[in-house]
XYZ file of C-alpha atoms in Angstrom:
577
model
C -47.233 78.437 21.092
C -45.557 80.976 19.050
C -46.893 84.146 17.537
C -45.595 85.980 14.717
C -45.458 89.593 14.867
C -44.542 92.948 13.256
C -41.707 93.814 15.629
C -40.695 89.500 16.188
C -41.779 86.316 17.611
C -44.000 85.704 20.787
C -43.827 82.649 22.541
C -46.641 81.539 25.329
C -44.776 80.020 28.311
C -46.420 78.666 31.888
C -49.297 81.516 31.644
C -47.728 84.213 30.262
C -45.751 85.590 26.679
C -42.403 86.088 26.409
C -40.362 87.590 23.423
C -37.773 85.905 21.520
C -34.368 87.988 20.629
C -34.277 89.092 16.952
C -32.903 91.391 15.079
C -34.907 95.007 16.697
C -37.606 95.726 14.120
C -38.338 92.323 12.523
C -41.155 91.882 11.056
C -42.249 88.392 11.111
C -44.250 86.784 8.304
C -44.108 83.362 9.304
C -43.601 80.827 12.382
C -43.198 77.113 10.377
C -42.223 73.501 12.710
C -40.644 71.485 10.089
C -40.324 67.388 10.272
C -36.779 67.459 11.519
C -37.800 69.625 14.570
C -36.654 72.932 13.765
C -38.579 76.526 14.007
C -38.630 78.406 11.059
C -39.218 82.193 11.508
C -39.939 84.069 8.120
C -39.264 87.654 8.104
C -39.841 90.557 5.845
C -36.549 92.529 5.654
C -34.169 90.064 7.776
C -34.208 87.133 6.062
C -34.998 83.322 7.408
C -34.391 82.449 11.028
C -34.679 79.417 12.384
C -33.694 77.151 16.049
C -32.172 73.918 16.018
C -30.658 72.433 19.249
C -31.565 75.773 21.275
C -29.629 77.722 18.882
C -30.897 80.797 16.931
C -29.348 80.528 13.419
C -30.302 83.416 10.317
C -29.743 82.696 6.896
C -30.269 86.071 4.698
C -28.578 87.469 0.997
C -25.217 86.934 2.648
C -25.834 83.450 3.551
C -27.433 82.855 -0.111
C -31.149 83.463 0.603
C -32.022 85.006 -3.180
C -33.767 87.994 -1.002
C -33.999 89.440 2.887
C -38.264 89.509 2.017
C -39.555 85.830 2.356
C -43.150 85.567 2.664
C -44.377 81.963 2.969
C -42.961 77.970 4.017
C -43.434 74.674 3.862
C -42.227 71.452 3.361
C -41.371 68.814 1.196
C -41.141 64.883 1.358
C -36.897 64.067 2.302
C -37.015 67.013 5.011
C -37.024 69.922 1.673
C -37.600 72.997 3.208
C -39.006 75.368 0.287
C -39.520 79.556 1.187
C -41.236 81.912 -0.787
C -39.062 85.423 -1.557
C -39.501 88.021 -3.466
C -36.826 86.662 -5.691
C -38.815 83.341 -6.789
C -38.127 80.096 -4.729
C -35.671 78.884 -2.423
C -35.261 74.929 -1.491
C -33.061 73.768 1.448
C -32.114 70.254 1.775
C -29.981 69.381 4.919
C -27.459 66.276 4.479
C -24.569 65.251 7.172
C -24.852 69.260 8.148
C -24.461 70.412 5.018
C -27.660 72.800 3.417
C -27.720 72.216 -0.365
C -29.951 74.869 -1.861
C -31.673 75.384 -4.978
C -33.223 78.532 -6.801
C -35.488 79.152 -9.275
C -37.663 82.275 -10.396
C -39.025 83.808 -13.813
C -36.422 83.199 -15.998
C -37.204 79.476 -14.960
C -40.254 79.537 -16.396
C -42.414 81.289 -13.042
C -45.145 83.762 -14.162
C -43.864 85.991 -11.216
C -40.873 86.651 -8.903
C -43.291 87.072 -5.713
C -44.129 84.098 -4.026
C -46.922 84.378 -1.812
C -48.170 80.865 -1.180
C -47.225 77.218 -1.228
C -48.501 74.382 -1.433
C -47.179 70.441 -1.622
C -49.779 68.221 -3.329
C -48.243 64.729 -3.363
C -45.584 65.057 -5.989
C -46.648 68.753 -6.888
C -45.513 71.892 -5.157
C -47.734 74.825 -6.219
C -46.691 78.080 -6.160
C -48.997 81.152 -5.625
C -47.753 84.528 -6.915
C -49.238 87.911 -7.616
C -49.431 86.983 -11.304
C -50.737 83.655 -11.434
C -50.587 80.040 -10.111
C -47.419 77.606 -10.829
C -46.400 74.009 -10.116
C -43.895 71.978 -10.250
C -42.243 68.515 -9.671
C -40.728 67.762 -6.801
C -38.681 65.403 -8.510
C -36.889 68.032 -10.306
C -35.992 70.383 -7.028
C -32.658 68.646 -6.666
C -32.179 66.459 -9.853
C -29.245 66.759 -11.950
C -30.528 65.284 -14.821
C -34.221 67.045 -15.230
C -34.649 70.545 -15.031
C -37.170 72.755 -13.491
C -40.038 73.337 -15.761
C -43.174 75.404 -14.001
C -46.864 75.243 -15.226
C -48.327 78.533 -15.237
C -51.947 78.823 -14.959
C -52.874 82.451 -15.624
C -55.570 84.489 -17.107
C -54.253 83.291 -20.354
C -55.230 79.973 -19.825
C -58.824 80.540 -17.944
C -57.341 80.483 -14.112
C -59.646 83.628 -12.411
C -57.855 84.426 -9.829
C -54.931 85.763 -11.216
C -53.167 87.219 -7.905
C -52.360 85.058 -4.704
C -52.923 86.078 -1.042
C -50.232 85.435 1.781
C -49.972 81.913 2.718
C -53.889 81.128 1.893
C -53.780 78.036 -0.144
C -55.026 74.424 1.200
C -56.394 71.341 -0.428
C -59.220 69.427 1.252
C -60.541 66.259 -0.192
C -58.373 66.657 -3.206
C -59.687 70.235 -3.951
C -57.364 72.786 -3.533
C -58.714 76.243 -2.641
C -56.786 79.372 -2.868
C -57.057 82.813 -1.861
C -57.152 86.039 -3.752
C -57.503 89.470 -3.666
C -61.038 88.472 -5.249
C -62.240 85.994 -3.076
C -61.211 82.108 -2.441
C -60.816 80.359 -6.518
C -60.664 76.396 -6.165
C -59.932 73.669 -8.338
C -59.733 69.975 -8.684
C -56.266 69.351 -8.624
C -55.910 66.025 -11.345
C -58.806 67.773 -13.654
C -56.869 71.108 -13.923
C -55.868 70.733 -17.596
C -54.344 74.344 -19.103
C -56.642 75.396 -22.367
C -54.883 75.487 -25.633
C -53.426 79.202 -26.713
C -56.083 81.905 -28.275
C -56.795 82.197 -31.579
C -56.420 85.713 -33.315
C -58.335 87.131 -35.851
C -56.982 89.716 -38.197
C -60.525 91.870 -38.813
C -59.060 94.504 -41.215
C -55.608 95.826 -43.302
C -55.883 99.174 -44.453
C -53.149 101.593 -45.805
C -53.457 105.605 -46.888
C -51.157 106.675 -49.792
C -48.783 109.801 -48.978
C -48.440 111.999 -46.005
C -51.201 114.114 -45.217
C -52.625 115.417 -42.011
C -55.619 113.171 -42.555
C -54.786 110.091 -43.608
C -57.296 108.104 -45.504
C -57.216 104.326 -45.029
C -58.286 102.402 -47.632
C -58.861 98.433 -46.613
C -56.643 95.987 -48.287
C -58.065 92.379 -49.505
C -55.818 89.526 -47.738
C -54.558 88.508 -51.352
C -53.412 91.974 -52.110
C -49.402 91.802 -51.174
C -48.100 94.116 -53.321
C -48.158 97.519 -52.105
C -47.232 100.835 -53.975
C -44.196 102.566 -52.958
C -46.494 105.890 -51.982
C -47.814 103.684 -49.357
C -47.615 106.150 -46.341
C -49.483 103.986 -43.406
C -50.034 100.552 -42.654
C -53.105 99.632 -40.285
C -53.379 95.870 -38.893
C -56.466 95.347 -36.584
C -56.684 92.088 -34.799
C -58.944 90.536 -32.057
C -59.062 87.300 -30.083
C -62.549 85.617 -28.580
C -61.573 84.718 -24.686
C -64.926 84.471 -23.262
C -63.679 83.486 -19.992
C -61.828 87.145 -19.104
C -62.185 89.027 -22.317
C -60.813 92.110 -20.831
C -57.577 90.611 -19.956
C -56.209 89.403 -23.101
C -52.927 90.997 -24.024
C -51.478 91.261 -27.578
C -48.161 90.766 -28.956
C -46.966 91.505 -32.814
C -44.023 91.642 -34.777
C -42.988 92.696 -37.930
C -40.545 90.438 -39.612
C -38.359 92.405 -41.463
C -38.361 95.569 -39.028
C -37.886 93.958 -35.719
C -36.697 90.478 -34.819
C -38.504 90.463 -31.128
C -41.842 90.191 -29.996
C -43.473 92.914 -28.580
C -44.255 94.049 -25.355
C -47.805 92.629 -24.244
C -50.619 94.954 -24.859
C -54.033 95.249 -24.494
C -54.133 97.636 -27.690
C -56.066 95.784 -30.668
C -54.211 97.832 -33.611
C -50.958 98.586 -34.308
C -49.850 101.291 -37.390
C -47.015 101.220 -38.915
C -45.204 104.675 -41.152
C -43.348 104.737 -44.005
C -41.777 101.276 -44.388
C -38.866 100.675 -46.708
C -39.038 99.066 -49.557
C -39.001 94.970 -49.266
C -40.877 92.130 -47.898
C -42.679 91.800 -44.748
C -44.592 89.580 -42.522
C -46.904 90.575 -40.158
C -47.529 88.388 -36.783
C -50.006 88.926 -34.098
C -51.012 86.400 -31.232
C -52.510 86.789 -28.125
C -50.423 85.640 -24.661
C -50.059 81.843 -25.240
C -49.211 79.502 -21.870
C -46.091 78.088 -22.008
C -44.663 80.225 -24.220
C -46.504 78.671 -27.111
C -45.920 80.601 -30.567
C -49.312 80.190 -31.868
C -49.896 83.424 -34.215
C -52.020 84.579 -37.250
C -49.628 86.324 -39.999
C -49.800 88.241 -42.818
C -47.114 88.805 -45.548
C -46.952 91.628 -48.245
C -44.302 93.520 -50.150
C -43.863 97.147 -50.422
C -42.678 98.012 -53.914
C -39.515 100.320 -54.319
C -39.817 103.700 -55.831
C -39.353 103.946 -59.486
C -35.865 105.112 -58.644
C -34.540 101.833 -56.399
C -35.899 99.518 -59.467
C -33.876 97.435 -61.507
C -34.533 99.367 -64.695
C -33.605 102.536 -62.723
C -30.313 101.080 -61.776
C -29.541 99.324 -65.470
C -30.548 102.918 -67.172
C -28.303 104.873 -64.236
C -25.461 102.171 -65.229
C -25.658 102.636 -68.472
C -25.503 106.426 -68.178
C -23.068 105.962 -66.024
C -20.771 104.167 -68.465
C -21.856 106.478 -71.789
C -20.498 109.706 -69.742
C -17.397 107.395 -68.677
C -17.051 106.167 -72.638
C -17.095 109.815 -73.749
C -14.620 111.295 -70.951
C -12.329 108.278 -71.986
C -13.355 109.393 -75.720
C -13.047 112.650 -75.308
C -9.281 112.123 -73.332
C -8.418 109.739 -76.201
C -8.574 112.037 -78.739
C -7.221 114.951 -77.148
C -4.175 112.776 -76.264
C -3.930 111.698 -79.991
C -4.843 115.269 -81.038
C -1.585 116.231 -78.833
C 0.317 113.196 -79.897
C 0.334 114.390 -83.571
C 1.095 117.941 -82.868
C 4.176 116.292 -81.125
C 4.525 114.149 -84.046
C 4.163 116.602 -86.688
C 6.618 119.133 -84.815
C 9.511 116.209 -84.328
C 8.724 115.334 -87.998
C 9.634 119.115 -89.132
C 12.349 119.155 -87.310
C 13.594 116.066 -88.974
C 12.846 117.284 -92.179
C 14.305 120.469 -91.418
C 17.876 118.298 -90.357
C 17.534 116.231 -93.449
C 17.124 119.322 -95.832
C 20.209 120.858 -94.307
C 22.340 117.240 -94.715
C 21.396 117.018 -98.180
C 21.995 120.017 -99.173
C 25.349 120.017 -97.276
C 26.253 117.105 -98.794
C 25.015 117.947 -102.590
C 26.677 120.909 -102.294
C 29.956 119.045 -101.271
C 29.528 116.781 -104.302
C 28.569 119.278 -107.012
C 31.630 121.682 -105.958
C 34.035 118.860 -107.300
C 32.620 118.675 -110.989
C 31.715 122.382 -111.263
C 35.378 123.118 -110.187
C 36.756 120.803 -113.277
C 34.410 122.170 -115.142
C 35.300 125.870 -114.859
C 38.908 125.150 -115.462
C 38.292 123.948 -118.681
C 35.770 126.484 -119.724
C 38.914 128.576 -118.465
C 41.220 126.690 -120.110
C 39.440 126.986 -123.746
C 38.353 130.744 -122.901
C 42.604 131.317 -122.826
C 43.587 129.276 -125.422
C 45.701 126.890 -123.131
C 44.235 123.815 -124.266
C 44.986 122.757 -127.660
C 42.671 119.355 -128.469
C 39.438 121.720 -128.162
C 37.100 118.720 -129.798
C 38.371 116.674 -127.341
C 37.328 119.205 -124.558
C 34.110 119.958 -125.910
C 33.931 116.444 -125.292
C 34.983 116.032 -122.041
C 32.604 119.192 -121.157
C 29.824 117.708 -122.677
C 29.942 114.536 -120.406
C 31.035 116.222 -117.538
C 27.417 118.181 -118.062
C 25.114 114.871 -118.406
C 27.013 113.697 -115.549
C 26.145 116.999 -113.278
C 22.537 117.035 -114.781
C 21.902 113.020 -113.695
C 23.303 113.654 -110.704
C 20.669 116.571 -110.223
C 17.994 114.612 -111.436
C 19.089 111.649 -108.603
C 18.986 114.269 -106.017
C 16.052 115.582 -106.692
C 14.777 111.825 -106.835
C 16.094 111.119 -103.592
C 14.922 114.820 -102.126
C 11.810 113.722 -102.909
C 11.940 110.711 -101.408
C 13.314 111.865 -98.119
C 10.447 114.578 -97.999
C 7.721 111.396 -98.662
C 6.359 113.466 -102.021
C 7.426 110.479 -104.363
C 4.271 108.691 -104.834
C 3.950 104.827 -106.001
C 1.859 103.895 -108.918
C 0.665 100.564 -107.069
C -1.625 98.036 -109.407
C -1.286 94.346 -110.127
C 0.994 92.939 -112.146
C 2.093 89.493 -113.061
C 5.674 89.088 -111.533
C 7.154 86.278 -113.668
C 6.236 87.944 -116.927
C 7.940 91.270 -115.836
C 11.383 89.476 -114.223
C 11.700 87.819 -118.064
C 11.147 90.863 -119.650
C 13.904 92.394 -117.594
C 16.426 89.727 -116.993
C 16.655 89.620 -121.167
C 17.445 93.471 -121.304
C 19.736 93.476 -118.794
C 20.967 90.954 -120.651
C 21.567 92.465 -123.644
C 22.597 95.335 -121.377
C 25.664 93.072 -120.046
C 26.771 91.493 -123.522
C 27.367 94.816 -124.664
C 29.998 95.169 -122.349
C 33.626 93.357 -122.267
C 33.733 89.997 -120.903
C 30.386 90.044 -119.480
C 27.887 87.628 -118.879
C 24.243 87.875 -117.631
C 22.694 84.162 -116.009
C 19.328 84.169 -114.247
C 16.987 81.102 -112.660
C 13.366 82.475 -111.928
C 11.854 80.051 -109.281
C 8.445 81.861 -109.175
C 4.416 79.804 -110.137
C 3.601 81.272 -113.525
C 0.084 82.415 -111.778
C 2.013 84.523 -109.429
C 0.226 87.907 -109.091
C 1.825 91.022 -106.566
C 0.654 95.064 -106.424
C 3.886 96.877 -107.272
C 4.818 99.728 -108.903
C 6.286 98.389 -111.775
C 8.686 100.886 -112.864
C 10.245 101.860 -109.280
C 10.776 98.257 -108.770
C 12.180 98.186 -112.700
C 14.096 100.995 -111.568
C 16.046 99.613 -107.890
C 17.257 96.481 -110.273
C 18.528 98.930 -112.631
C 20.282 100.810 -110.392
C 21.784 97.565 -108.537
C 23.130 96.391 -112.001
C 24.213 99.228 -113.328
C 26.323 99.656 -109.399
C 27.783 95.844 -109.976
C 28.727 96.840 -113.768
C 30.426 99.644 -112.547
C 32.072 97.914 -109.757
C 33.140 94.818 -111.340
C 36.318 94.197 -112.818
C 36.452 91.915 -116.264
C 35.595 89.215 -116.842
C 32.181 90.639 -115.469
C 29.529 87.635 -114.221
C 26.076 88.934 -113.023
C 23.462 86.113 -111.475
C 19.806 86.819 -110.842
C 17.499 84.224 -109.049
C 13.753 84.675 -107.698
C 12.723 82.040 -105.275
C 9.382 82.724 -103.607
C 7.351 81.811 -100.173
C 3.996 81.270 -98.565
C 4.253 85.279 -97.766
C 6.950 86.517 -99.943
C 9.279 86.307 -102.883
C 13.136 87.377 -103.037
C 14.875 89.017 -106.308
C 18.957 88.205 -105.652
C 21.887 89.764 -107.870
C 25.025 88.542 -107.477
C 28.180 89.859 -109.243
C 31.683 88.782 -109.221
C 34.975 90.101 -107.681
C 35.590 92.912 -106.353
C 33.764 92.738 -103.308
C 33.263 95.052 -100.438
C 34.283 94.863 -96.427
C 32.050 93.859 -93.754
C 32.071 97.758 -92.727
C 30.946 98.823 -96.247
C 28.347 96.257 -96.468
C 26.083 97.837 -93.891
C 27.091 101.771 -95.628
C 26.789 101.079 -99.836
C 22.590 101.754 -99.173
C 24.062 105.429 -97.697
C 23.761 108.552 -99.742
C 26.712 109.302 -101.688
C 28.950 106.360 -100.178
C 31.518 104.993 -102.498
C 33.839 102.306 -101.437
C 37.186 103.499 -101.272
C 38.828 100.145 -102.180
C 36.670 100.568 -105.322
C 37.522 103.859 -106.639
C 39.829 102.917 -109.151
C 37.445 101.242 -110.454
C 35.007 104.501 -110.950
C 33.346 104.411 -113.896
C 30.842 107.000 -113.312
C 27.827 107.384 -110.891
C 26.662 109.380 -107.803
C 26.145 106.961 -105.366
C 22.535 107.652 -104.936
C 21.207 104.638 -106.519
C 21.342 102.221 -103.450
C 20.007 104.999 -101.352
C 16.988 105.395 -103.748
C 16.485 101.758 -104.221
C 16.586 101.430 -100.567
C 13.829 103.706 -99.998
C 11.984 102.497 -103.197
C 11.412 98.950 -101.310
C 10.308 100.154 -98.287
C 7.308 102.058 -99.836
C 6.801 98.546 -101.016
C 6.759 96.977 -97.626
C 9.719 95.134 -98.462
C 13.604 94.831 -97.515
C 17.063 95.449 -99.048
C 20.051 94.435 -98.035
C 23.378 93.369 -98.878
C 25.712 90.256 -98.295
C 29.099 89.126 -99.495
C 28.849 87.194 -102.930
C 29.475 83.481 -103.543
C 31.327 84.802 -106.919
C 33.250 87.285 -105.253
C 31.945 90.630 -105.078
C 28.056 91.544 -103.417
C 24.942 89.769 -103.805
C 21.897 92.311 -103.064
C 18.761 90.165 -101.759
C 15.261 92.386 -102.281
C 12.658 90.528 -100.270
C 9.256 91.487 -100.912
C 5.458 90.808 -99.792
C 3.051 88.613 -102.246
């Protein structure tokens, strides 16, 4: 016979007791024979010990026991040798000297790490802790294909006795009786069916409105979802009917859209919640479920954003947003164009101020020449040195038209240059004014020797442009009067108007002498006259081109010059319809 004790193990030999060598100070739980022969000692502090063969073996944390505090033993059909530690369960199954072990505790599914108590029930081992009553297959201990699943039977599910005592638990004819800090609970082992999970009720939803040292709930109807953003506090109160041990139900909640976790259990029957955020919400409450079960009552509602957070808020803040953007871009816009134009107006004055000096540089340069001739003969006559006066007066006289046209073209082209010379723009039928003009300049060519005038207008009769008449009647005047004066007998002068979809072109073309390539990009220059040419001088101040020049592009149009097919220079005027 062996005893267990708080400082080791007593054994009765021949009459008298005799103590077995442990560890000094062990306190032993348990003394356990299993089928295979052996004698288990369990021990609070040191662990398992056990003799096999006369040998003292000890199997603690080092050795792989899940904890040095064991409590209770038994055993299992195949020689399973199952020990309950403060750490959950520990199975040892012994194969060609070789323990295999297995472990499992509340993360497996135990209501409680503390294992008081066991008992095997045919294929059942039940497991006694100080929070409730487990059991489990057998067949799963050491399976590799199913996994250990315990049963808890707990005040959640109706079992009374919530807490095991140390090593109490039996079962005689098929009724298994267990002890408990409360007295002995027993139950028929194949009509022990675990109730379904509690129902909860949600009894009332309030809320109070702003934040005051009172609060005053007001109670919600379950339809109401909506809530104002002045909500300040939310108030759920729940309860669950347990008849069996109302005082020990325990309450879990969540709020969706706060917390993703379940509570703590709690035997509190409200919960308040302050000053939620704006969004949607679900409330869940349930009361502890077995198994795990996820049976819950819910409740969903919406707390409504401040007027601020709304979407009209946001479009109105937007489109502030971009009105003070469109007026700092508007504002920036026109200061840069107010700047631009003082820049352009100063570089324009300073070009003006440049041309004014060139033109009068070079009107000076050209009115010296005749005023000089024309003082020596004044001279001339005032001394008597010349003696064919009438033919001096004559000579004098055009000398003087000559000076005053060439003042009038400079002031013509002065005012062009200084943009003052205004166009008289209106609508005017095209072919009806090139026939008008082609027959006086006509007449304007038979007058002189050997000359001849041909034109071809290729224009619709219904041709209508906006033109200034007489500045255009004016740049073909002054480009035939330049090819009369530059053309050497016998004089021919061709004029053709061909037209477009966006245009129409005015051509003259006169006869030999022509110009150089150089001089065909300089005749539309102020003053220029072709050196080759100036025998052929018969007048002029070679401002004409230059005016007619500027003439066409008031008009929107284009001038320019090309070598003739009849020998001297054909000037194309290209302008819009």
């Amino acid at each position: 016979m062996y005893l267990a004790t708080q400082t080791g193990v007593m054994r009765a030999c021949e009459g008298r007791f005799e103590k077995l060598v442990l560890a000094q100070g062990t306190y032993v739980i348990s003394v356990f024979e299993d089928g295979a022969g052996r004698l288990w000692f369990v021990t609070n502090g040191q662990g398992l010990y056990y003799i096999e063969g006369g040998v003292l073996f000890n199997i603690s944390e080092n050795e792989g026991l899940p904890s040095n505090w064991a409590y209770s033993i038994t055993e299992a059909p195949g020689n399973v040798v199952l020990i309950g530690t403060r750490q959950g369960v520990f199975a040892m199954k012994k194969e060609q000297n070789t323990w295999h072990t297995v472990h499992f505790n509340v993360k497996d599914g135990l209501s409680n790490n503390i294992v008081l108590s066991l008992l095997v029930d045919e294929e059942l081992l039940w497991i006694g802790t100080e929070r409730g009553l487990n059991s489990v297959a057998l067949t799963t201990l050491f399976s590799s294909s199913d996994l250990i699943t315990p049963l808890r039977y707990t005040h959640d599910n109706g079992y009374i006795a919530i807490d095991s005592t140390l090593n109490t638990a039996e079962k005689i004819n098929n009724t298994i009786y267990w002890g408990s800090s409360h007295g002995v609970a027993y139950f028929n082992a194949d009509d022990f069916v675990a109730p379904s999970g509690i129902t909860v009720n949600l009894l009332n939803i309030s809320a109070s409105q702003g934040n005051t040292p009172r609060p005053r709930f007001v109670s919600l109807y379950k339809q109401m979802t909506k809530l104002p953003a002045t909500t300040f506090q939310l108030r759920f109160q729940y309860s669950a009917q347990e008849w069996k041990n109302p005082e020990r139900i325990m309450y879990q909640t969540r709020l969706v859209g706060v917390s993703d976790y379940w509570s703590e259990p709690s035997n509190q029957s409200e919960i308040t919640y302050t000053q939620l955020a704006a969004g949607e919400y679900e409330f869940k409450v349930r009361a502890s479920a077995p198994y795990g079960a996820d049976e819950y009552t819910s409740f969903s509602f919406i707390i409504l954003p401040p007027w601020w957070q709304t979407w009209w808020a946001y479009t109105l803040a937007l489109l502030l947003l971009i009105g003070v953007i469109y007026g700092a871009l508007k504002w920036r816009f026109e200061f840069l164009q107010k700047q631009q134009r003082i820049r352009d107006r100063a570089e324009f004055s300073e070009a003006l101020l440049q041309r004014k000096k060139q033109l009068l540089a070079e009107v000076s340069h050209e009115i010296r020449t005749p005023l000089s001739v024309l003082k020596m003969q004044i001279e001339g006559l005032e001394y008597n040195l010349i003696e064919d006066t009438e033919k001096t007066y004559e000579l004098l006289h055009r000398r003087i038209s000559h000076i005053n046209h060439m003042i009038a073209d400079i002031d013509q082209l002065a005012m062009t240059e200084l943009s003052e010379l205004s166009l008289n723009v209106k609508q005017m039928d095209a072919v009806t004014w090139l026939k008008n003009w082609t027959l006086d300049a006509q007449n304007r060519v038979d007058q002189t020797a050997e000359g001849r005038f041909d034109y071809m207008l290729d224009l619709p009769m219904s041709l209508i442009v906006d033109a200034d008449k007489e500045r255009l009647t004016q740049v073909l005047n002054n480009v035939l009067s330049n090819s009369l004066r530059y053309s050497t007998p016998p004089i021919l002068i061709e004029c053709k108007a061909t037209y477009s979809e966006t245009h129409y072109v005015i051509s003259l073309s006169d006869s030999a002498p022509g110009v150089s390539e150089e001089e065909l990009a300089l005749i539309f220059s102020r003053l220029y006259q072709s050196e080759r040419n100036k025998s052929l001088f018969k007048g002029g101040t070679g401002l004409g081109l230059a005016i007619s020049e500027d003439l066409i592009n008031r008009h929107g149009g284009m001038i320019e010059a090309s070598h003739s097919p009849l020998g001297g220079v054909t000037v194309n005027i290209t302008l819009p319809r």
